[in-house]
Amino acid sequence: MTLSNKKANYGDHLDRISDLPSNVIDGILQHLNIRDLARTSILSRKWRDIWISFPWLEFDKDFFDLYDLKDFKDHSPEVCIIITEVLLLHNGPINKFTLFIPSGFNIPFGCIVKWILFLSRKGVKFIQLASNESVPYRVPSHFFSFQKLTHVRICKFKLLVPPNFCGFKSLVHFHFERMTFEFGALESLISGCPLLEELYIVNCSGIECIDLSAPTLKVFSIEHIQAIKSICLEKAKNLIDLTLVLNQDGVSSLNKNLPEIQRLTMGFVSKMLYADIIHPSQLIGLKYLKLDRVNLDEREELLYIVSVLKSASNLVELVIENYHEKGGYKTQAAGRVEELECSSCCLRQLLIVNIKVRSYFKHVMSLIRFILANSSSLKTLTLNVHRSHNKSDVPILFNIWMKRASHRAHIEFLHQRM
């Protein structure tokens, strides 16, 4: 064998992965599912025990997809054994843990309790619990003893706060979706999070009133909550980002002492008027505004938008999406088009406007005319129209000769046929 061949063979057997930097190894492991994570133990002697100390454990949809429910077998015993063994083998802290239980897996509640008890001693900072089972699990009581949590996301569980709950002292992010709260559970939970900055509540039940005693809260989003009566944000002094998407039987009152919100998203799945919830005088500090499901054929809603724009002199971006009745397009009845005052430049900071309408609304052009005439710094105004196939139902929407306070304003018309 020649010397060159010897060098070639030697090069073929070089262990190129054992000496990788730790940050590179972590980057590789972060992109592997739990099965492939365990398989890395055969790569080399150094890698044999790396996976059992990796601080991220994710039993997500990809993990459960390994089991075929079409064979009509009950895979829950095997799944429970694997998750339990992985947790018992793990050596070191677990910073991030994910458990997503798809429908069809009858995971015993006792196993979930055992896993949460084990995790409560592992210094978990980020936890995600989700279930798609028809009957929601209860959040195990050991969950409330986690001391280092910073981020929590829970979907479709029942939540009852135990009386000995001492709070999550490091928590900054809470996300609840399709949850069932016991009476007073949300308030008890939030009051025990002195550093909470972001709170998302989506499609949950069991909440009648919300009184947020969260002075550090910056982002609050509440969407599709049934039968909620009131929301009080007076104590959330640092709140700057608010999202309200309410159902027909949604909130009946919002406290009148709102903090100085900079970003606001509102949408109502009902005939509720925006003015009934937030008065324009409370929105002076707005920089971003999104109004969803607006009925631009209603004079009251048009005038509300105009009054908000006159109050929000610092507004930079505006997004409006119209209300669309189920069952198709409705041809609007003829009526007087609202003429809006276009004399003063009240929107000196406004740069971007996006308006989306499903069909022609008689007040759309009045609103656009008002925005163009009062926005001295405007860069882009986009009108996106979804219209029916019948061209005769749609009048000409754009008049390029509209008065513009900004000479650099670019108007874009997007047209989509439905």
Short mmCIF file of C-alpha atoms in Angstrom, two decimals:
data_model
loop_
_atom_site.label_atom_id
_atom_site.label_comp_id
_atom_site.label_asym_id
_atom_site.label_seq_id
_atom_site.Cartn_x
_atom_site.Cartn_y
_atom_site.Cartn_z
CA MET A 1 0.00 0.00 0.00
CA THR A 2 1.42 3.35 -1.02
CA LEU A 3 1.83 6.23 1.40
CA SER A 4 -0.87 8.23 -0.38
CA ASN A 5 -3.35 5.35 0.01
CA LYS A 6 -2.54 5.07 3.70
CA LYS A 7 -3.26 8.77 4.16
CA ALA A 8 -6.52 8.43 2.27
CA ASN A 9 -7.67 5.52 4.45
CA TYR A 10 -6.64 7.35 7.58
CA GLY A 11 -8.65 10.38 6.47
CA ASP A 12 -11.71 8.24 5.84
CA HIS A 13 -11.73 7.13 9.49
CA LEU A 14 -11.29 10.53 11.08
CA ASP A 15 -13.82 11.23 13.83
CA ARG A 16 -15.04 14.59 12.68
CA ILE A 17 -18.04 14.97 15.01
CA SER A 18 -16.61 14.21 18.45
CA ASP A 19 -14.70 17.47 18.63
CA LEU A 20 -17.44 19.78 17.40
CA PRO A 21 -17.93 22.92 19.53
CA SER A 22 -20.72 22.64 22.08
CA ASN A 23 -22.76 25.42 20.46
CA VAL A 24 -22.68 23.54 17.14
CA ILE A 25 -23.79 20.33 18.84
CA ASP A 26 -26.65 22.16 20.55
CA GLY A 27 -27.67 23.67 17.22
CA ILE A 28 -27.85 20.19 15.69
CA LEU A 29 -29.79 18.65 18.57
CA GLN A 30 -32.35 21.46 18.60
CA HIS A 31 -33.56 20.40 15.15
CA LEU A 32 -34.03 16.70 15.98
CA ASN A 33 -37.17 14.97 17.21
CA ILE A 34 -36.94 12.85 20.33
CA ARG A 35 -36.36 9.58 18.43
CA ASP A 36 -33.48 10.99 16.35
CA LEU A 37 -32.13 12.65 19.48
CA ALA A 38 -31.75 9.22 21.11
CA ARG A 39 -30.19 7.79 17.95
CA THR A 40 -27.26 10.21 18.21
CA SER A 41 -25.89 7.96 20.99
CA ILE A 42 -24.47 5.60 18.33
CA LEU A 43 -22.50 8.31 16.52
CA SER A 44 -19.43 8.11 18.73
CA ARG A 45 -18.32 7.42 22.27
CA LYS A 46 -18.49 11.13 23.12
CA TRP A 47 -22.03 11.42 21.78
CA ARG A 48 -23.26 8.38 23.72
CA ASP A 49 -24.53 10.40 26.67
CA ILE A 50 -25.04 13.84 25.11
CA TRP A 51 -28.74 13.32 24.35
CA ILE A 52 -29.64 12.38 27.94
CA SER A 53 -28.37 15.75 29.15
CA PHE A 54 -29.77 17.89 26.34
CA PRO A 55 -32.05 20.49 28.06
CA TRP A 56 -34.90 20.38 25.50
CA LEU A 57 -37.44 17.55 25.48
CA GLU A 58 -40.30 17.73 22.99
CA PHE A 59 -43.00 15.06 22.78
CA ASP A 60 -44.92 16.88 20.10
CA LYS A 61 -47.06 15.95 17.11
CA ASP A 62 -44.07 14.48 15.27
CA PHE A 63 -43.45 12.10 18.16
CA PHE A 64 -47.06 10.88 18.32
CA ASP A 65 -47.24 10.60 14.52
CA LEU A 66 -44.83 7.68 14.79
CA TYR A 67 -47.79 5.62 16.02
CA ASP A 68 -50.44 4.69 13.49
CA LEU A 69 -53.91 4.85 15.00
CA LYS A 70 -55.37 3.18 11.92
CA ASP A 71 -54.24 -0.20 13.19
CA PHE A 72 -56.87 0.17 15.98
CA LYS A 73 -54.32 -0.61 18.67
CA ASP A 74 -54.06 1.21 21.95
CA HIS A 75 -50.61 2.78 21.81
CA SER A 76 -50.96 4.74 25.04
CA PRO A 77 -49.13 2.15 27.24
CA GLU A 78 -46.13 2.16 24.89
CA VAL A 79 -46.13 5.97 24.67
CA CYS A 80 -46.30 6.33 28.44
CA ILE A 81 -43.41 3.90 28.93
CA ILE A 82 -41.20 5.73 26.43
CA ILE A 83 -41.87 9.20 27.88
CA THR A 84 -41.33 7.92 31.42
CA GLU A 85 -38.06 6.17 30.51
CA VAL A 86 -36.72 9.23 28.68
CA LEU A 87 -37.44 11.42 31.70
CA LEU A 88 -35.86 8.95 34.14
CA LEU A 89 -32.76 8.60 31.96
CA HIS A 90 -32.33 12.34 31.62
CA ASN A 91 -29.35 13.71 33.47
CA GLY A 92 -29.32 17.42 34.21
CA PRO A 93 -31.71 20.37 34.01
CA ILE A 94 -34.57 20.57 31.48
CA ASN A 95 -35.03 24.13 30.25
CA LYS A 96 -37.78 23.42 27.73
CA PHE A 97 -40.50 20.74 27.77
CA THR A 98 -43.30 20.17 25.28
CA LEU A 99 -46.16 17.66 25.51
CA PHE A 100 -48.81 17.60 22.80
CA ILE A 101 -51.43 14.84 23.09
CA PRO A 102 -53.38 14.33 19.85
CA SER A 103 -56.91 12.94 19.86
CA GLY A 104 -57.09 9.16 20.03
CA PHE A 105 -54.33 8.70 22.60
CA ASN A 106 -55.89 7.88 25.95
CA ILE A 107 -52.97 8.93 28.10
CA PRO A 108 -53.86 8.20 31.75
CA PHE A 109 -54.02 11.30 33.89
CA GLY A 110 -51.81 9.56 36.45
CA CYS A 111 -48.95 9.49 33.93
CA ILE A 112 -49.27 13.21 33.28
CA VAL A 113 -49.19 13.86 37.03
CA LYS A 114 -46.05 11.73 37.35
CA TRP A 115 -44.30 13.55 34.50
CA ILE A 116 -45.17 17.00 35.86
CA LEU A 117 -43.94 15.99 39.33
CA PHE A 118 -40.63 14.88 37.83
CA LEU A 119 -40.31 18.11 35.81
CA SER A 120 -41.01 20.26 38.87
CA ARG A 121 -37.54 19.27 40.13
CA LYS A 122 -35.73 19.93 36.87
CA GLY A 123 -35.71 23.74 36.72
CA VAL A 124 -38.01 24.00 33.68
CA LYS A 125 -38.18 27.53 32.22
CA PHE A 126 -40.38 26.96 29.15
CA ILE A 127 -43.29 24.52 29.20
CA GLN A 128 -45.93 23.79 26.59
CA LEU A 129 -48.86 21.50 27.40
CA ALA A 130 -51.52 20.80 24.79
CA SER A 131 -54.24 18.23 24.33
CA ASN A 132 -56.69 17.47 21.55
CA GLU A 133 -58.70 14.95 23.53
CA SER A 134 -62.45 15.55 23.70
CA VAL A 135 -62.41 15.67 27.51
CA PRO A 136 -59.77 18.11 28.79
CA TYR A 137 -57.25 17.07 31.42
CA ARG A 138 -56.81 19.03 34.62
CA VAL A 139 -53.54 20.88 35.10
CA PRO A 140 -51.73 18.80 37.77
CA SER A 141 -51.19 20.57 41.09
CA HIS A 142 -47.42 19.97 40.90
CA PHE A 143 -47.32 22.38 37.96
CA PHE A 144 -47.81 25.26 40.40
CA SER A 145 -44.57 24.40 42.23
CA PHE A 146 -42.34 25.17 39.23
CA GLN A 147 -39.97 27.85 40.49
CA LYS A 148 -38.06 28.93 37.37
CA LEU A 149 -40.79 29.21 34.73
CA THR A 150 -40.49 32.15 32.35
CA HIS A 151 -42.79 31.02 29.48
CA VAL A 152 -45.97 28.93 29.69
CA ARG A 153 -48.31 27.85 26.89
CA ILE A 154 -51.30 25.60 27.75
CA CYS A 155 -54.03 24.45 25.40
CA LYS A 156 -57.28 22.64 26.29
CA PHE A 157 -56.79 21.89 29.98
CA LYS A 158 -58.88 22.68 33.04
CA LEU A 159 -57.20 25.02 35.46
CA LEU A 160 -57.80 25.37 39.19
CA VAL A 161 -55.24 27.25 41.28
CA PRO A 162 -54.47 25.45 44.58
CA PRO A 163 -54.71 27.51 47.79
CA ASN A 164 -51.00 27.00 48.55
CA PHE A 165 -49.87 28.54 45.25
CA CYS A 166 -46.89 30.82 45.94
CA GLY A 167 -46.66 32.35 42.48
CA PHE A 168 -44.37 32.17 39.46
CA LYS A 169 -41.79 34.76 40.40
CA SER A 170 -39.89 34.69 37.08
CA LEU A 171 -42.77 34.25 34.61
CA VAL A 172 -42.95 36.80 31.78
CA HIS A 173 -45.19 35.06 29.18
CA PHE A 174 -48.55 33.25 29.55
CA HIS A 175 -50.56 31.85 26.63
CA PHE A 176 -53.90 30.11 27.26
CA GLU A 177 -55.99 28.59 24.48
CA ARG A 178 -59.27 26.63 24.70
CA MET A 179 -58.89 26.50 28.47
CA THR A 180 -61.58 26.01 31.09
CA PHE A 181 -60.93 28.18 34.13
CA GLU A 182 -62.47 27.55 37.51
CA PHE A 183 -64.01 30.60 39.17
CA GLY A 184 -61.31 33.13 40.13
CA ALA A 185 -58.48 30.97 38.79
CA LEU A 186 -57.18 33.47 36.24
CA GLU A 187 -57.01 36.35 38.71
CA SER A 188 -55.25 34.17 41.31
CA LEU A 189 -52.74 33.03 38.75
CA ILE A 190 -51.96 36.49 37.36
CA SER A 191 -51.63 38.06 40.79
CA GLY A 192 -48.86 35.57 41.53
CA CYS A 193 -46.75 36.66 38.53
CA PRO A 194 -45.03 39.92 39.51
CA LEU A 195 -42.91 40.06 36.31
CA LEU A 196 -45.59 39.12 33.78
CA GLU A 197 -45.19 41.04 30.49
CA GLU A 198 -47.32 39.14 27.95
CA LEU A 199 -50.75 37.52 28.43
CA TYR A 200 -52.74 35.79 25.67
CA ILE A 201 -56.21 34.34 26.30
CA VAL A 202 -57.84 32.69 23.28
CA ASN A 203 -61.19 30.89 23.07
CA CYS A 204 -61.38 30.10 26.79
CA SER A 205 -64.36 29.63 29.11
CA GLY A 206 -65.08 30.20 32.79
CA ILE A 207 -64.00 33.85 32.77
CA GLU A 208 -66.66 36.39 33.74
CA CYS A 209 -64.56 39.39 34.72
CA ILE A 210 -60.91 40.30 34.25
CA ASP A 211 -59.21 42.70 36.64
CA LEU A 212 -55.55 42.66 35.75
CA SER A 213 -53.35 43.48 38.70
CA ALA A 214 -50.22 43.28 36.58
CA PRO A 215 -48.19 46.49 36.68
CA THR A 216 -45.46 45.00 34.43
CA LEU A 217 -47.86 43.78 31.73
CA LYS A 218 -47.01 45.16 28.26
CA VAL A 219 -48.99 42.92 25.90
CA PHE A 220 -52.55 41.69 26.50
CA SER A 221 -54.61 39.77 23.94
CA ILE A 222 -58.08 38.37 24.55
CA GLU A 223 -59.95 36.66 21.73
CA HIS A 224 -63.28 34.83 21.44
CA ILE A 225 -64.11 34.62 25.14
CA GLN A 226 -67.68 33.58 25.87
CA ALA A 227 -69.92 35.56 28.24
CA ILE A 228 -67.27 37.85 29.70
CA LYS A 229 -68.85 40.81 31.45
CA SER A 230 -66.07 43.30 32.09
CA ILE A 231 -62.38 43.96 31.62
CA CYS A 232 -60.45 46.28 33.92
CA LEU A 233 -56.97 47.33 32.77
CA GLU A 234 -56.56 50.32 35.05
CA LYS A 235 -53.80 48.65 37.09
CA ALA A 236 -51.87 47.57 33.99
CA LYS A 237 -50.01 50.86 33.88
CA ASN A 238 -47.35 49.73 31.40
CA LEU A 239 -49.69 48.12 28.86
CA ILE A 240 -48.78 49.24 25.33
CA ASP A 241 -50.21 46.45 23.11
CA LEU A 242 -53.89 45.47 23.37
CA THR A 243 -55.92 43.00 21.28
CA LEU A 244 -59.69 42.64 21.74
CA VAL A 245 -61.56 40.19 19.51
CA LEU A 246 -64.98 39.65 21.04
CA ASN A 247 -68.01 37.51 20.31
CA GLN A 248 -71.63 38.62 20.19
CA ASP A 249 -72.12 38.01 23.91
CA GLY A 250 -68.73 39.53 24.64
CA VAL A 251 -67.61 42.20 27.06
CA SER A 252 -70.24 44.67 28.12
CA SER A 253 -67.84 47.16 29.65
CA LEU A 254 -64.19 48.14 29.56
CA ASN A 255 -62.89 50.43 32.25
CA LYS A 256 -62.57 54.04 31.18
CA ASN A 257 -59.05 54.55 32.55
CA LEU A 258 -56.94 52.79 29.99
CA PRO A 259 -53.15 53.11 30.01
CA GLU A 260 -51.47 54.86 27.09
CA ILE A 261 -51.75 52.08 24.51
CA GLN A 262 -49.45 52.24 21.46
CA ARG A 263 -50.75 49.21 19.53
CA LEU A 264 -54.43 48.29 19.35
CA THR A 265 -56.22 45.50 17.47
CA MET A 266 -60.02 45.26 17.74
CA GLY A 267 -62.51 42.97 16.10
CA PHE A 268 -66.10 42.08 16.98
CA VAL A 269 -67.95 39.03 15.71
CA SER A 270 -71.28 40.76 16.20
CA LYS A 271 -73.17 44.00 15.53
CA MET A 272 -71.39 45.59 18.48
CA LEU A 273 -70.08 49.10 17.86
CA TYR A 274 -66.48 49.98 18.56
CA ALA A 275 -67.51 53.17 20.31
CA ASP A 276 -69.36 51.10 22.91
CA ILE A 277 -66.06 49.60 24.08
CA ILE A 278 -63.28 52.19 23.77
CA HIS A 279 -63.80 55.91 23.42
CA PRO A 280 -61.48 57.67 20.93
CA SER A 281 -60.17 59.99 23.67
CA GLN A 282 -58.45 56.96 25.24
CA LEU A 283 -56.36 56.31 22.13
CA ILE A 284 -54.23 59.44 21.93
CA GLY A 285 -50.91 57.55 22.13
CA LEU A 286 -51.67 55.02 19.37
CA LYS A 287 -48.94 54.21 16.82
CA TYR A 288 -50.54 51.10 15.31
CA LEU A 289 -54.27 50.48 14.86
CA LYS A 290 -56.03 47.49 13.33
CA LEU A 291 -59.83 47.39 13.14
CA ASP A 292 -61.17 44.04 12.00
CA ARG A 293 -64.68 43.19 10.80
CA VAL A 294 -65.66 46.83 10.39
CA ASN A 295 -68.93 47.48 8.57
CA LEU A 296 -67.95 50.41 6.39
CA ASP A 297 -71.54 50.78 5.24
CA GLU A 298 -72.53 51.84 8.78
CA ARG A 299 -72.26 55.58 9.30
CA GLU A 300 -71.61 55.15 13.04
CA GLU A 301 -68.59 52.97 12.47
CA LEU A 302 -67.19 55.30 9.83
CA LEU A 303 -67.51 58.30 12.14
CA TYR A 304 -65.88 56.31 14.97
CA ILE A 305 -62.86 55.57 12.77
CA VAL A 306 -62.59 59.24 11.84
CA SER A 307 -62.84 60.35 15.46
CA VAL A 308 -60.08 57.87 16.42
CA LEU A 309 -57.87 59.17 13.62
CA LYS A 310 -58.40 62.76 14.76
CA SER A 311 -57.43 61.78 18.31
CA ALA A 312 -54.48 59.52 17.44
CA SER A 313 -52.09 62.17 16.14
CA ASN A 314 -49.09 59.81 16.61
CA LEU A 315 -50.54 57.01 14.48
CA VAL A 316 -47.98 55.44 12.10
CA GLU A 317 -49.81 52.43 10.65
CA LEU A 318 -53.53 51.79 10.06
CA VAL A 319 -55.17 48.51 9.01
CA ILE A 320 -58.92 48.20 8.37
CA GLU A 321 -60.73 45.02 7.32
CA ASN A 322 -64.43 45.14 6.61
CA TYR A 323 -67.28 43.15 8.12
CA HIS A 324 -68.53 40.38 5.85
CA GLU A 325 -71.92 38.77 6.29
CA LYS A 326 -72.06 34.99 6.09
CA GLY A 327 -73.88 33.74 3.05
CA GLY A 328 -72.20 35.84 0.39
CA TYR A 329 -72.00 39.39 -0.83
CA LYS A 330 -74.69 41.94 -0.26
CA THR A 331 -75.33 44.79 -2.62
CA GLN A 332 -75.46 47.92 -0.51
CA ALA A 333 -78.59 49.99 -0.62
CA ALA A 334 -78.21 53.40 -2.18
CA GLY A 335 -77.86 56.20 0.32
CA ARG A 336 -76.08 59.43 1.08
CA VAL A 337 -72.31 59.08 1.09
CA GLU A 338 -70.83 60.62 4.19
CA GLU A 339 -68.80 63.74 3.44
CA LEU A 340 -65.89 64.07 5.84
CA GLU A 341 -63.99 67.19 6.75
CA CYS A 342 -60.64 67.29 4.95
CA SER A 343 -59.25 70.63 6.02
CA SER A 344 -56.53 69.98 8.60
CA CYS A 345 -53.53 67.63 8.57
CA CYS A 346 -54.30 65.74 11.78
CA LEU A 347 -52.32 62.60 10.81
CA ARG A 348 -48.81 63.97 10.49
CA GLN A 349 -47.12 60.69 11.52
CA LEU A 350 -49.21 58.26 9.45
CA LEU A 351 -47.03 56.34 6.95
CA ILE A 352 -48.86 53.13 5.99
CA VAL A 353 -52.56 52.40 5.42
CA ASN A 354 -54.06 49.06 4.40
CA ILE A 355 -57.80 48.79 3.77
CA LYS A 356 -59.36 45.44 2.85
CA VAL A 357 -62.97 45.22 1.73
CA ARG A 358 -64.94 42.18 0.61
CA SER A 359 -67.21 44.18 -1.66
CA TYR A 360 -67.89 47.83 -2.40
CA PHE A 361 -69.05 49.92 0.55
CA LYS A 362 -70.41 53.36 -0.07
CA HIS A 363 -68.29 55.09 2.60
CA VAL A 364 -64.95 53.57 1.57
CA MET A 365 -64.01 56.36 -0.80
CA SER A 366 -64.97 59.03 1.73
CA LEU A 367 -62.65 57.45 4.27
CA ILE A 368 -59.81 57.19 1.75
CA ARG A 369 -60.34 60.81 0.72
CA PHE A 370 -60.18 61.88 4.36
CA ILE A 371 -56.95 59.92 5.00
CA LEU A 372 -55.21 61.25 1.89
CA ALA A 373 -56.13 64.85 2.66
CA ASN A 374 -54.99 64.66 6.29
CA SER A 375 -51.79 62.56 6.15
CA SER A 376 -48.86 64.80 5.31
CA SER A 377 -46.22 62.03 5.68
CA LEU A 378 -48.13 59.16 4.07
CA LYS A 379 -45.99 56.76 2.01
CA THR A 380 -48.41 53.99 0.98
CA LEU A 381 -52.17 53.51 0.93
CA THR A 382 -53.36 50.09 -0.27
CA LEU A 383 -56.95 49.21 -1.05
CA ASN A 384 -57.50 45.47 -1.41
CA VAL A 385 -60.92 44.62 -2.86
CA HIS A 386 -62.41 41.14 -2.99
CA ARG A 387 -65.31 41.45 -5.37
CA SER A 388 -67.94 39.27 -7.01
CA HIS A 389 -67.83 38.11 -10.61
CA ASN A 390 -70.52 40.60 -11.66
CA LYS A 391 -68.65 43.69 -12.82
CA SER A 392 -71.80 45.79 -12.88
CA ASP A 393 -72.02 45.54 -9.09
CA VAL A 394 -68.66 47.21 -8.60
CA PRO A 395 -68.23 50.92 -9.34
CA ILE A 396 -64.90 52.52 -10.12
CA LEU A 397 -63.14 52.66 -6.77
CA PHE A 398 -60.17 54.89 -7.33
CA ASN A 399 -59.99 58.51 -8.30
CA ILE A 400 -56.34 59.34 -8.86
CA TRP A 401 -57.09 63.06 -8.61
CA MET A 402 -58.01 62.92 -4.91
CA LYS A 403 -56.39 65.69 -2.92
CA ARG A 404 -53.26 64.46 -1.13
CA ALA A 405 -51.46 66.15 1.75
CA SER A 406 -48.38 64.03 1.03
CA HIS A 407 -46.78 64.44 -2.40
CA ARG A 408 -44.94 61.12 -2.04
CA ALA A 409 -48.06 59.09 -1.20
CA HIS A 410 -48.29 55.98 -3.34
CA ILE A 411 -51.78 54.53 -3.87
CA GLU A 412 -52.08 50.86 -4.74
CA PHE A 413 -55.26 49.08 -5.78
CA LEU A 414 -55.32 45.29 -5.37
CA HIS A 415 -58.22 43.43 -6.89
CA GLN A 416 -59.10 39.79 -6.19
CA ARG A 417 -61.99 38.01 -7.87
CA MET A 418 -63.96 35.70 -5.57
#
